[in-house]
Every structure is written in structure tokens, then in C-alpha cells.
Amino acid sequence: MPHPDQPLTNDDDEEPLLDEDEEDLLDWASMAELYAVGYIRILADAIERGDADLQVDPVAWENTLTAAEGAMWEHIRGRLHGPTAITVEDVERVRRLRGLGSAALLGGERSPELGPLALRCMESLFGPDWQRAARKAASYARALNQEFHPRSGTE
């Protein structure tokens, strides 16, 4: 412990403090990735069950996965760090998933590739603990989806 008259220093063991913009970026990226995994989980589960209603608003899907791609690029640029190392291939997978999911949500083809691709995307974002994270994220995404895109009598 330093002497009371000695100024405090930033030791190498301490993490440097983030400025407000960096904190905002981290918050934005975390939320984008969390909600993306939630929507991915909801959509993949609905398709696997063969549900007619895929339970995700197409605009919310598009916006959220686009934001997650942006957050993933920030990982690649080294501005963000998460539970896994994000690669360009991971971003391309999410982009492909976004397109396949959008087509399914708009009443188009429900590609058999969507399920396995969804699993890989969730794992690339959350690592080996993706299943627990996806369950939690899905509950948040359902609540957000219901708040901003309410359905008449359905959940």
C-alpha cells in the first residue's frame, strides 16, 4: 500500500480505464451480440419444430444481425474482446445466416442449412458455453420482440 502522501499510480496489473466512447461501444456490441444470439435461437428452434410462426420480427432480425456483424468486425479490429476469437469466416457465417433467416421470416425458403449454421454462429459468439447464453439471450429477445413488435394473442 502506498504512503498516504504518495500519489496513486496506474500499476501494470490494473486495467486501464475506458473512456465513455469505448464503454458505449462495449455496451452496444454486447447487446447486439446478445440479442442476435437470442433471435438466432428463437428462429432456429421454431424452424426445427416446424412452427408456422417463426416468432421473430423480420425487421428486428435484420437490424440485430447487422449490428452483430458490426460488433464482430470490432472484435477483428482488436477494439473488442469476447469469449472467443472472432474471424472473418465467423462474420461471413453470420451474414449468410442473416440472409437465410430473412428469407424464412419473409415466408420464403426455410433452408436446411439454417439450423446447423445457427449453431455455429452462436458458438462463434459465445464459445463452449453458447447453449446457456443462448437460452438467456432468447428470453431477452422474446421480451424485446414482444415490447416493440407485439403480436395479437401469441407469444
Short mmCIF file of C-alpha atoms in Angstrom, two decimals:
data_model
loop_
_atom_site.label_atom_id
_atom_site.label_comp_id
_atom_site.label_asym_id
_atom_site.label_seq_id
_atom_site.Cartn_x
_atom_site.Cartn_y
_atom_site.Cartn_z
CA MET A 1 0.00 0.00 0.00
CA PRO A 2 1.46 3.40 -0.92
CA HIS A 3 2.27 6.03 1.65
CA PRO A 4 -0.68 8.47 2.12
CA ASP A 5 1.41 11.38 0.81
CA GLN A 6 2.45 9.49 -2.32
CA PRO A 7 0.33 9.96 -5.48
CA LEU A 8 -1.57 6.94 -6.77
CA THR A 9 -0.17 5.39 -9.92
CA ASN A 10 -1.64 3.12 -12.54
CA ASP A 11 0.11 -0.20 -11.93
CA ASP A 12 0.63 -2.59 -14.82
CA ASP A 13 -1.67 -5.07 -13.07
CA GLU A 14 -4.65 -2.74 -13.31
CA GLU A 15 -6.75 -2.49 -16.44
CA PRO A 16 -6.69 0.96 -17.99
CA LEU A 17 -9.90 2.90 -17.58
CA LEU A 18 -12.08 3.14 -20.66
CA ASP A 19 -13.29 6.45 -21.96
CA GLU A 20 -17.02 6.99 -22.42
CA ASP A 21 -16.97 6.22 -26.16
CA GLU A 22 -15.20 2.91 -25.57
CA GLU A 23 -17.67 1.99 -22.84
CA ASP A 24 -20.56 2.84 -25.16
CA LEU A 25 -19.01 0.69 -27.89
CA LEU A 26 -18.62 -2.23 -25.50
CA ASP A 27 -22.21 -1.88 -24.29
CA TRP A 28 -23.53 -1.63 -27.85
CA ALA A 29 -21.51 -4.63 -29.04
CA SER A 30 -22.51 -6.75 -26.05
CA MET A 31 -26.18 -6.00 -26.54
CA ALA A 32 -26.03 -6.56 -30.31
CA GLU A 33 -24.37 -9.94 -29.89
CA LEU A 34 -26.66 -10.97 -27.03
CA TYR A 35 -29.86 -10.12 -28.89
CA ALA A 36 -28.52 -11.64 -32.11
CA VAL A 37 -27.94 -14.94 -30.33
CA GLY A 38 -31.40 -14.70 -28.82
CA TYR A 39 -33.07 -14.18 -32.19
CA ILE A 40 -30.93 -16.89 -33.76
CA ARG A 41 -32.01 -19.33 -31.05
CA ILE A 42 -35.70 -18.42 -31.35
CA LEU A 43 -35.67 -18.73 -35.15
CA ALA A 44 -33.68 -21.97 -35.22
CA ASP A 45 -35.93 -23.57 -32.60
CA ALA A 46 -39.11 -22.51 -34.42
CA ILE A 47 -37.83 -23.87 -37.73
CA GLU A 48 -36.73 -27.13 -36.09
CA ARG A 49 -40.19 -27.56 -34.60
CA GLY A 50 -41.81 -26.70 -37.94
CA ASP A 51 -43.74 -23.76 -36.48
CA ALA A 52 -45.71 -21.67 -38.96
CA ASP A 53 -44.98 -18.52 -36.90
CA LEU A 54 -41.22 -18.09 -36.60
CA GLN A 55 -41.69 -15.68 -33.66
CA VAL A 56 -39.17 -13.05 -34.77
CA ASP A 57 -39.98 -9.76 -36.43
CA PRO A 58 -38.13 -9.60 -39.80
CA VAL A 59 -37.00 -6.00 -39.20
CA ALA A 60 -35.70 -6.83 -35.73
CA TRP A 61 -33.84 -9.83 -37.20
CA GLU A 62 -32.22 -7.79 -39.95
CA ASN A 63 -31.25 -4.87 -37.72
CA THR A 64 -29.94 -7.03 -34.89
CA LEU A 65 -27.85 -9.35 -37.04
CA THR A 66 -26.46 -6.39 -38.99
CA ALA A 67 -25.45 -4.81 -35.66
CA ALA A 68 -23.89 -8.10 -34.52
CA GLU A 69 -21.84 -8.22 -37.72
CA GLY A 70 -20.59 -4.71 -36.93
CA ALA A 71 -19.69 -5.75 -33.40
CA MET A 72 -17.86 -8.80 -34.77
CA TRP A 73 -15.80 -6.55 -37.04
CA GLU A 74 -14.81 -4.57 -33.95
CA HIS A 75 -13.51 -7.84 -32.46
CA ILE A 76 -11.46 -8.47 -35.60
CA ARG A 77 -10.06 -4.93 -35.49
CA GLY A 78 -8.97 -5.59 -31.90
CA ARG A 79 -11.19 -2.95 -30.33
CA LEU A 80 -13.32 -5.55 -28.55
CA HIS A 81 -12.59 -8.86 -26.92
CA GLY A 82 -15.01 -11.61 -26.03
CA PRO A 83 -15.20 -15.23 -25.02
CA THR A 84 -13.98 -16.35 -28.46
CA ALA A 85 -11.66 -15.05 -31.14
CA ILE A 86 -13.88 -13.78 -33.97
CA THR A 87 -12.66 -14.40 -37.51
CA VAL A 88 -13.69 -13.09 -40.91
CA GLU A 89 -15.22 -16.53 -41.55
CA ASP A 90 -17.40 -16.09 -38.46
CA VAL A 91 -18.68 -12.76 -39.79
CA GLU A 92 -19.37 -14.34 -43.19
CA ARG A 93 -21.34 -17.14 -41.48
CA VAL A 94 -23.47 -14.61 -39.60
CA ARG A 95 -24.03 -12.70 -42.84
CA ARG A 96 -25.14 -15.92 -44.54
CA LEU A 97 -27.38 -16.75 -41.59
CA ARG A 98 -28.90 -13.27 -41.74
CA GLY A 99 -29.83 -13.81 -45.38
CA LEU A 100 -31.25 -17.29 -44.84
CA GLY A 101 -33.17 -16.16 -41.77
CA SER A 102 -34.57 -13.11 -43.57
CA ALA A 103 -35.82 -15.29 -46.41
CA ALA A 104 -37.51 -17.66 -43.95
CA LEU A 105 -39.06 -14.81 -41.95
CA LEU A 106 -40.48 -13.25 -45.11
CA GLY A 107 -42.22 -16.51 -45.98
CA GLY A 108 -39.56 -17.84 -48.33
CA GLU A 109 -37.49 -20.99 -48.20
CA ARG A 110 -36.55 -22.48 -44.85
CA SER A 111 -33.13 -23.73 -45.78
CA PRO A 112 -31.94 -26.96 -44.14
CA GLU A 113 -28.60 -25.15 -43.76
CA LEU A 114 -30.15 -22.65 -41.33
CA GLY A 115 -30.15 -24.92 -38.25
CA PRO A 116 -26.52 -26.08 -38.39
CA LEU A 117 -25.39 -22.59 -39.41
CA ALA A 118 -27.26 -21.08 -36.46
CA LEU A 119 -25.46 -23.41 -34.05
CA ARG A 120 -22.05 -22.49 -35.47
CA CYS A 121 -22.84 -18.77 -35.28
CA MET A 122 -23.95 -18.97 -31.65
CA GLU A 123 -20.84 -20.94 -30.76
CA SER A 124 -18.56 -18.47 -32.53
CA LEU A 125 -20.06 -15.62 -30.48
CA PHE A 126 -20.22 -17.30 -27.06
CA GLY A 127 -17.80 -20.20 -27.20
CA PRO A 128 -18.38 -23.52 -25.47
CA ASP A 129 -21.00 -22.01 -23.13
CA TRP A 130 -23.20 -20.91 -26.04
CA GLN A 131 -26.19 -23.06 -25.04
CA ARG A 132 -26.64 -21.40 -21.65
CA ALA A 133 -26.03 -17.97 -23.15
CA ALA A 134 -28.48 -18.68 -25.99
CA ARG A 135 -31.28 -19.66 -23.59
CA LYS A 136 -30.81 -16.48 -21.61
CA ALA A 137 -30.47 -14.35 -24.75
CA ALA A 138 -33.62 -15.88 -26.23
CA SER A 139 -35.65 -14.82 -23.18
CA TYR A 140 -34.33 -11.25 -23.51
CA ALA A 141 -35.01 -11.23 -27.25
CA ARG A 142 -38.55 -12.54 -26.77
CA ALA A 143 -39.27 -9.77 -24.28
CA LEU A 144 -37.80 -7.11 -26.56
CA ASN A 145 -39.59 -8.51 -29.60
CA GLN A 146 -42.90 -8.54 -27.69
CA GLU A 147 -42.36 -4.97 -26.49
CA PHE A 148 -41.57 -3.49 -29.90
CA HIS A 149 -43.33 -5.96 -32.22
CA PRO A 150 -46.34 -7.23 -30.27
CA ARG A 151 -48.40 -10.00 -31.80
CA SER A 152 -52.10 -10.31 -31.31
CA GLY A 153 -52.55 -13.03 -28.73
CA THR A 154 -49.35 -15.01 -29.49
CA GLU A 155 -46.10 -15.33 -27.64
#
